[in-house]
Coordinates of C-alpha atoms in Angstrom, one line a residue:
M535 CA 2.0 11.9 43.6
T536 CA 0.4 9.1 42.7
I537 CA -2.2 10.6 41.1
L538 CA 0.2 11.9 38.4
L539 CA 1.8 8.2 38.3
S540 CA -2.0 7.1 37.6
L541 CA -2.7 9.5 35.0
F542 CA 0.7 8.7 33.5
S543 CA 0.3 5.0 33.3
T544 CA -3.2 5.3 32.0
I545 CA -1.7 7.3 29.2
I546 CA 1.1 5.1 28.2
T547 CA -1.7 1.7 28.4
G548 CA -4.0 3.8 26.1
V549 CA -1.0 4.8 23.7
L550 CA 0.0 1.2 23.8
V551 CA -3.1 -0.3 23.1
F552 CA -3.6 2.0 20.2
V553 CA -0.3 1.5 18.7
L554 CA -0.5 -2.4 18.9
G555 CA -4.0 -2.1 17.4
Q556 CA -2.8 -0.4 14.4
I557 CA 0.2 -2.6 14.1
F558 CA -2.2 -5.7 14.0
L559 CA -4.5 -3.7 11.6
K560 CA -1.9 -3.1 9.4
I561 CA -0.2 -6.6 9.3
F562 CA -3.2 -9.0 9.3
I563 CA -6.7 -7.0 8.6
D564 CA -5.6 -4.4 5.7
P565 CA -4.4 -7.3 3.4
V566 CA -7.2 -9.2 3.9
Q567 CA -9.3 -6.2 2.7
E568 CA -7.1 -5.8 -0.4
L569 CA -7.5 -9.8 -1.3
M570 CA -11.0 -9.0 -1.1
R571 CA -10.9 -5.8 -3.0
C572 CA -9.4 -7.8 -5.9
L573 CA -11.8 -10.3 -5.6
G574 CA -14.5 -7.5 -6.1
Q575 CA -12.5 -6.1 -9.2
I576 CA -12.4 -9.4 -10.5
R577 CA -16.2 -10.0 -10.1
Y578 CA -16.5 -6.7 -11.8
C579 CA -14.6 -7.0 -14.6
M580 CA -16.2 -10.5 -15.4
V581 CA -19.5 -9.0 -15.8
F582 CA -18.3 -5.4 -17.2
R583 CA -15.9 -6.9 -19.8
A584 CA -17.9 -10.1 -20.8
D585 CA -19.3 -8.5 -24.1
I586 CA -15.6 -8.2 -25.1
F587 CA -14.1 -11.5 -24.0
C588 CA -17.0 -13.7 -24.7
N589 CA -16.9 -12.5 -28.1
P590 CA -12.9 -12.7 -29.1
G591 CA -12.1 -10.6 -32.1
V592 CA -15.3 -8.7 -32.4
A593 CA -14.9 -5.4 -30.8
D594 CA -12.9 -3.0 -31.9
T595 CA -8.7 -3.4 -31.3
A596 CA -8.5 -0.4 -28.4
K597 CA -11.4 -2.2 -26.3
M598 CA -9.8 -5.6 -26.7
D599 CA -6.5 -4.2 -25.8
Q600 CA -7.9 -2.3 -22.7
T601 CA -9.7 -5.7 -21.8
A602 CA -6.7 -8.1 -22.1
E603 CA -4.6 -5.3 -19.9
E604 CA -7.3 -5.1 -17.5
L605 CA -7.7 -9.0 -17.1
R606 CA -4.0 -9.3 -16.6
L607 CA -3.5 -6.3 -14.2
N608 CA -6.2 -8.2 -12.1
A609 CA -4.5 -11.5 -12.1
S610 CA -1.1 -9.6 -11.2
K611 CA -3.0 -7.7 -8.7
L612 CA -4.6 -10.9 -7.0
L613 CA -1.4 -12.5 -6.6
A614 CA 0.3 -9.7 -4.9
A615 CA -2.6 -9.4 -2.6
L616 CA -2.7 -12.9 -2.1
Y617 CA 1.1 -13.3 -0.8
L618 CA 0.5 -10.2 1.2
V619 CA -2.1 -12.0 3.5
Q620 CA 0.0 -12.9 6.9
G621 CA -2.1 -16.4 8.7
F622 CA -3.7 -17.2 5.2
S623 CA -4.2 -20.8 6.7
V624 CA -6.1 -19.1 9.6
W625 CA -8.4 -16.6 7.6
R626 CA -9.1 -19.9 5.2
F627 CA -9.9 -22.2 8.1
F628 CA -12.9 -19.6 9.2
G629 CA -13.5 -19.4 5.7
F630 CA -13.0 -15.8 4.9
V631 CA -11.2 -16.2 1.9
P632 CA -11.1 -18.6 -1.0
S633 CA -8.1 -21.4 -1.0
K634 CA -4.7 -20.3 -2.2
K635 CA -4.8 -23.0 -5.0
N636 CA -8.1 -21.4 -6.2
L637 CA -6.5 -17.9 -6.0
E638 CA -3.5 -19.1 -8.1
T639 CA -5.9 -21.0 -10.5
V640 CA -8.2 -17.7 -10.8
S641 CA -4.9 -15.8 -11.8
S642 CA -4.0 -18.3 -14.2
E643 CA -7.6 -18.3 -16.1
L644 CA -7.4 -14.6 -15.9
I645 CA -3.8 -14.7 -17.5
G646 CA -5.5 -17.2 -19.9
L647 CA -8.4 -14.9 -21.1
S648 CA -6.2 -12.0 -21.3
N649 CA -4.8 -13.9 -23.8
S650 CA -7.6 -15.5 -25.5
V651 CA -9.4 -11.7 -25.9
H652 CA -8.3 -11.1 -29.8
N653 CA -8.6 -14.4 -31.2
G654 CA -9.7 -17.1 -29.0
K655 CA -13.0 -19.1 -29.0
C656 CA -15.8 -18.0 -27.5
D657 CA -17.1 -21.3 -25.8
E658 CA -13.5 -21.5 -24.2
N659 CA -13.6 -18.0 -22.6
E660 CA -17.2 -18.5 -21.4
N661 CA -15.9 -21.8 -19.6
R662 CA -12.6 -19.6 -18.1
R663 CA -15.1 -16.7 -16.9
D664 CA -17.4 -19.4 -15.4
K665 CA -14.5 -21.3 -13.8
I666 CA -13.3 -18.1 -12.4
L667 CA -16.5 -17.2 -10.9
N668 CA -16.8 -20.8 -9.2
L669 CA -13.5 -20.5 -7.9
I670 CA -13.9 -17.1 -5.9
S671 CA -17.2 -18.4 -4.8
L672 CA -20.0 -16.0 -5.6
P673 CA -23.0 -17.8 -6.3
Q674 CA -25.4 -14.9 -6.6
V675 CA -23.5 -13.2 -9.6
S676 CA -23.5 -17.0 -10.9
E677 CA -27.0 -17.1 -10.5
S678 CA -27.8 -13.6 -12.1
L679 CA -25.5 -14.5 -15.2
C680 CA -27.2 -17.9 -15.3
I681 CA -24.1 -19.6 -15.0
P682 CA -24.2 -23.1 -14.0
K683 CA -22.3 -24.0 -10.6
K684 CA -19.5 -26.4 -11.5
K685 CA -17.5 -28.6 -9.2
T686 CA -13.7 -27.9 -9.2
T687 CA -11.0 -30.1 -7.3

């Protein structure tokens, strides 16, 4: 009888540990991964679409529309992912994510860049791109694009 009780308690403990681990994963880890995925997508967009938004009004209308939509979509996804992260201040304290203020500013700058794809100014769009890359702290991309690191407050 004690063997069955020991076997039963071992199985229950194993299932309980697995379930609690999955709950922790879904509530705390997955949202941070989604936020990092959004930041990666923004970095990709800043490089891949630079020829369009750094030369406003030059590309064909369809490409400009697609770029503007992609920038706005990235801004929206970033805010959605940001507000899904539970215990954001803890993740921020350990340096896993940029500050909430920086991410909200990035979203705002992406919207501004989206609005400037068709008829903005090249210098202003480049400054927005530089600011976005600096706020999400990716020095290796900034250096490869020859973007000077600017201090933001």
